[in-house]
Short mmCIF file of C-alpha atoms in Angstrom, two decimals:
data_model
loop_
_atom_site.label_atom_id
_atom_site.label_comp_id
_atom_site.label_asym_id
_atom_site.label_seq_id
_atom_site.Cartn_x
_atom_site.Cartn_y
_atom_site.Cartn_z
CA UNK A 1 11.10 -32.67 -17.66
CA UNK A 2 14.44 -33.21 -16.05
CA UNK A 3 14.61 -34.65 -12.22
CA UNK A 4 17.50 -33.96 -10.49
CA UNK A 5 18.02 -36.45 -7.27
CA UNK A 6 20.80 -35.84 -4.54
CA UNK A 7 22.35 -38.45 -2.73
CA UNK A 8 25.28 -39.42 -0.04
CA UNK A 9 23.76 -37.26 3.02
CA UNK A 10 24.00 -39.32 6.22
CA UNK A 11 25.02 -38.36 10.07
CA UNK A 12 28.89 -38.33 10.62
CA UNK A 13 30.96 -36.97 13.53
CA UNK A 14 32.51 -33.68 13.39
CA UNK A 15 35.65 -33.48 11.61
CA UNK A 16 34.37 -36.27 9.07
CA UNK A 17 33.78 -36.43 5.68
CA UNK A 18 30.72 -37.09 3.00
CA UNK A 19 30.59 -36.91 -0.58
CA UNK A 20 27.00 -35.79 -1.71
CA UNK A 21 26.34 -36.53 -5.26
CA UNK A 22 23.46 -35.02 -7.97
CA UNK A 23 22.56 -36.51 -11.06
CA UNK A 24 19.56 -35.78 -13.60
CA UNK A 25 17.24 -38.10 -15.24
CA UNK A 26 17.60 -37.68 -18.39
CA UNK A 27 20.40 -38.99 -20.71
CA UNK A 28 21.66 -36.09 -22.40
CA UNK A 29 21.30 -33.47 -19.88
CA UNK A 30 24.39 -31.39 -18.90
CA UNK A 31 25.38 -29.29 -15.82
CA UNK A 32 26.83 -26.72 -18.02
CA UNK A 33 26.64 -24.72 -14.57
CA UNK A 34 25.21 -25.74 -11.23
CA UNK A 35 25.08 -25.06 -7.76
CA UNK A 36 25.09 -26.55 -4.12
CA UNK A 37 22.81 -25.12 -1.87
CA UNK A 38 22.11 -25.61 1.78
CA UNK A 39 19.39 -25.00 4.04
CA UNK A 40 19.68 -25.16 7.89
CA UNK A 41 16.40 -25.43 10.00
CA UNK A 42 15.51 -21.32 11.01
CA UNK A 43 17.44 -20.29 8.09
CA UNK A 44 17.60 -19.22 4.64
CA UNK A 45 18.76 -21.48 1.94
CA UNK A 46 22.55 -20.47 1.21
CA UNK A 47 24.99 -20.92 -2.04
CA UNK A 48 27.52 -23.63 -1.15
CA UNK A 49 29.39 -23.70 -3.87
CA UNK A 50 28.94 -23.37 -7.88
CA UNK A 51 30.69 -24.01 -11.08
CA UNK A 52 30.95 -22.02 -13.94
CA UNK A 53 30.13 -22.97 -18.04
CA UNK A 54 33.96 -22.66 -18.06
CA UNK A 55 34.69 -25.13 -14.72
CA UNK A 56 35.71 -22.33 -12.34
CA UNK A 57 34.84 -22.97 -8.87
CA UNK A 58 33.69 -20.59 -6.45
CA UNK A 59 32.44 -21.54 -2.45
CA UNK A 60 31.44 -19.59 0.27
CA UNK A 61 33.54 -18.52 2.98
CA UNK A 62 32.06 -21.03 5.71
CA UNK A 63 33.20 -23.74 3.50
CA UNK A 64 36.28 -22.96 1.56
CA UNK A 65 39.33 -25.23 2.14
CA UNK A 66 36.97 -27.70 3.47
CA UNK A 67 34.74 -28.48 0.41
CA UNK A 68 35.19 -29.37 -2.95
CA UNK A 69 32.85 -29.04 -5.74
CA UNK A 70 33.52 -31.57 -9.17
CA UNK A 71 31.71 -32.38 -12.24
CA UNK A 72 32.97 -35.09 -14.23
CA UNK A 73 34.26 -34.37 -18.06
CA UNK A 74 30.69 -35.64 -19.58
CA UNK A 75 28.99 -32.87 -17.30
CA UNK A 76 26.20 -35.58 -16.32
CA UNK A 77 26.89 -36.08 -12.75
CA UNK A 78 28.34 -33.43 -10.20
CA UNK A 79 29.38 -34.03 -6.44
CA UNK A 80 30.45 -32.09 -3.03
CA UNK A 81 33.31 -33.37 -1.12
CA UNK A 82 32.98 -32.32 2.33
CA UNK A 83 35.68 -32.57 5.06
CA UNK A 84 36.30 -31.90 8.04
CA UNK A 85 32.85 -31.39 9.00
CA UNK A 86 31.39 -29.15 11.62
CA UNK A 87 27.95 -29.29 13.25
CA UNK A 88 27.00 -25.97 11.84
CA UNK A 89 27.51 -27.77 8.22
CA UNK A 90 24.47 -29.65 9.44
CA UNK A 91 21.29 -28.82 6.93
CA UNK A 92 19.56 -29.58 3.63
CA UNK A 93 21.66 -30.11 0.64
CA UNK A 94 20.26 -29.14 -2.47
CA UNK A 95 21.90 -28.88 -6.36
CA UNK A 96 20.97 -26.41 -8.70
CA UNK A 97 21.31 -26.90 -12.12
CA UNK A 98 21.60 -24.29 -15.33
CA UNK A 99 21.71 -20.97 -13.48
CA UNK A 100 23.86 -18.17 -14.89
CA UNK A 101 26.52 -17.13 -13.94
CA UNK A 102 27.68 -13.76 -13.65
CA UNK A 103 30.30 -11.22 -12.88
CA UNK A 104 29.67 -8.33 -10.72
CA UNK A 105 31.36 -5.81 -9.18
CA UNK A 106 31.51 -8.36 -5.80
CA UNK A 107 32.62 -11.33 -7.99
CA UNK A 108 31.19 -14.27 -9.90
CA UNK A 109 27.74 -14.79 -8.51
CA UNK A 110 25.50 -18.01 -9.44
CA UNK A 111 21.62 -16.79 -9.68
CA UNK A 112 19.63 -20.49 -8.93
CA UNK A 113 17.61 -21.68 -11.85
CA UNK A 114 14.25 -23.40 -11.11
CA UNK A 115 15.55 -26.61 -11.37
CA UNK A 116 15.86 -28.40 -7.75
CA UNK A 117 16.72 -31.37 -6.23
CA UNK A 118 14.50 -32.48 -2.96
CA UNK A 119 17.45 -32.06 -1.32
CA UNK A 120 19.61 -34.73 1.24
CA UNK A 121 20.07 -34.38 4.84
CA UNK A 122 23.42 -33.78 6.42
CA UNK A 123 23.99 -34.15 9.89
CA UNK A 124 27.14 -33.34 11.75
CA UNK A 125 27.43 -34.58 15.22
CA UNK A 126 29.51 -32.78 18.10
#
């Protein structure tokens, strides 16, 4: 039974910067692929940003340039950079872990697995 747990959500000012972090509970588990997810209050939970089995990156549009996804080279602990904030990056930040990835017509698409974090609250302030 692995346990993911988020951390590193706080309130900052627009145009700041967090780093959210996710990490799993037990020793030897990998993020071979994972996901950051967000959920704003009214709206449906959205794909951040993922990473591949391979380490390709992939974000959304309302976030490229700004964010950056990592996972470290033991693939035990992964992590969102986020600058530049905006208040509509305000919402629930939740990491994914193990979901495949695939290729479509559209592009690489990450399909969420059933393995959650509780998520961490982001607040961006005008």
């Amino acid at each position: 039974q692995v346990q993911l747990v988020e951390s590193g959500g706080g309130l900052v000012q627009a145009g700041g910067s967090l780093r959210l972090s996710c990490a799993a509970s037990g020793s030897a588990f990998r993020f071979n692929t994972m996901g950051w997810y967000r959920q704003a209050p009214g709206k449906q939970r959205e794909l951040v940003a993922f990473i591949s089995r391979g380490g390709t990156r992939n974000y959304a549009d309302s976030v490229k340039g700004r964010f950056t996804v990592s996972r470290n080279s033991d693939k035990n602990t992964v992590s969102l950079e986020m600058t530049s904030l905006k208040p509509e990056d305000t919402a629930v930040y939740y990491c994914n872990a193990g979901g495949p990835v695939s290729y479509l017509s559209s592009g690489y698409v990450y399909t969420p697995s059933g393995l959650w974090g509780q998520g961490t609250q982001v607040t961006v302030s005008s």
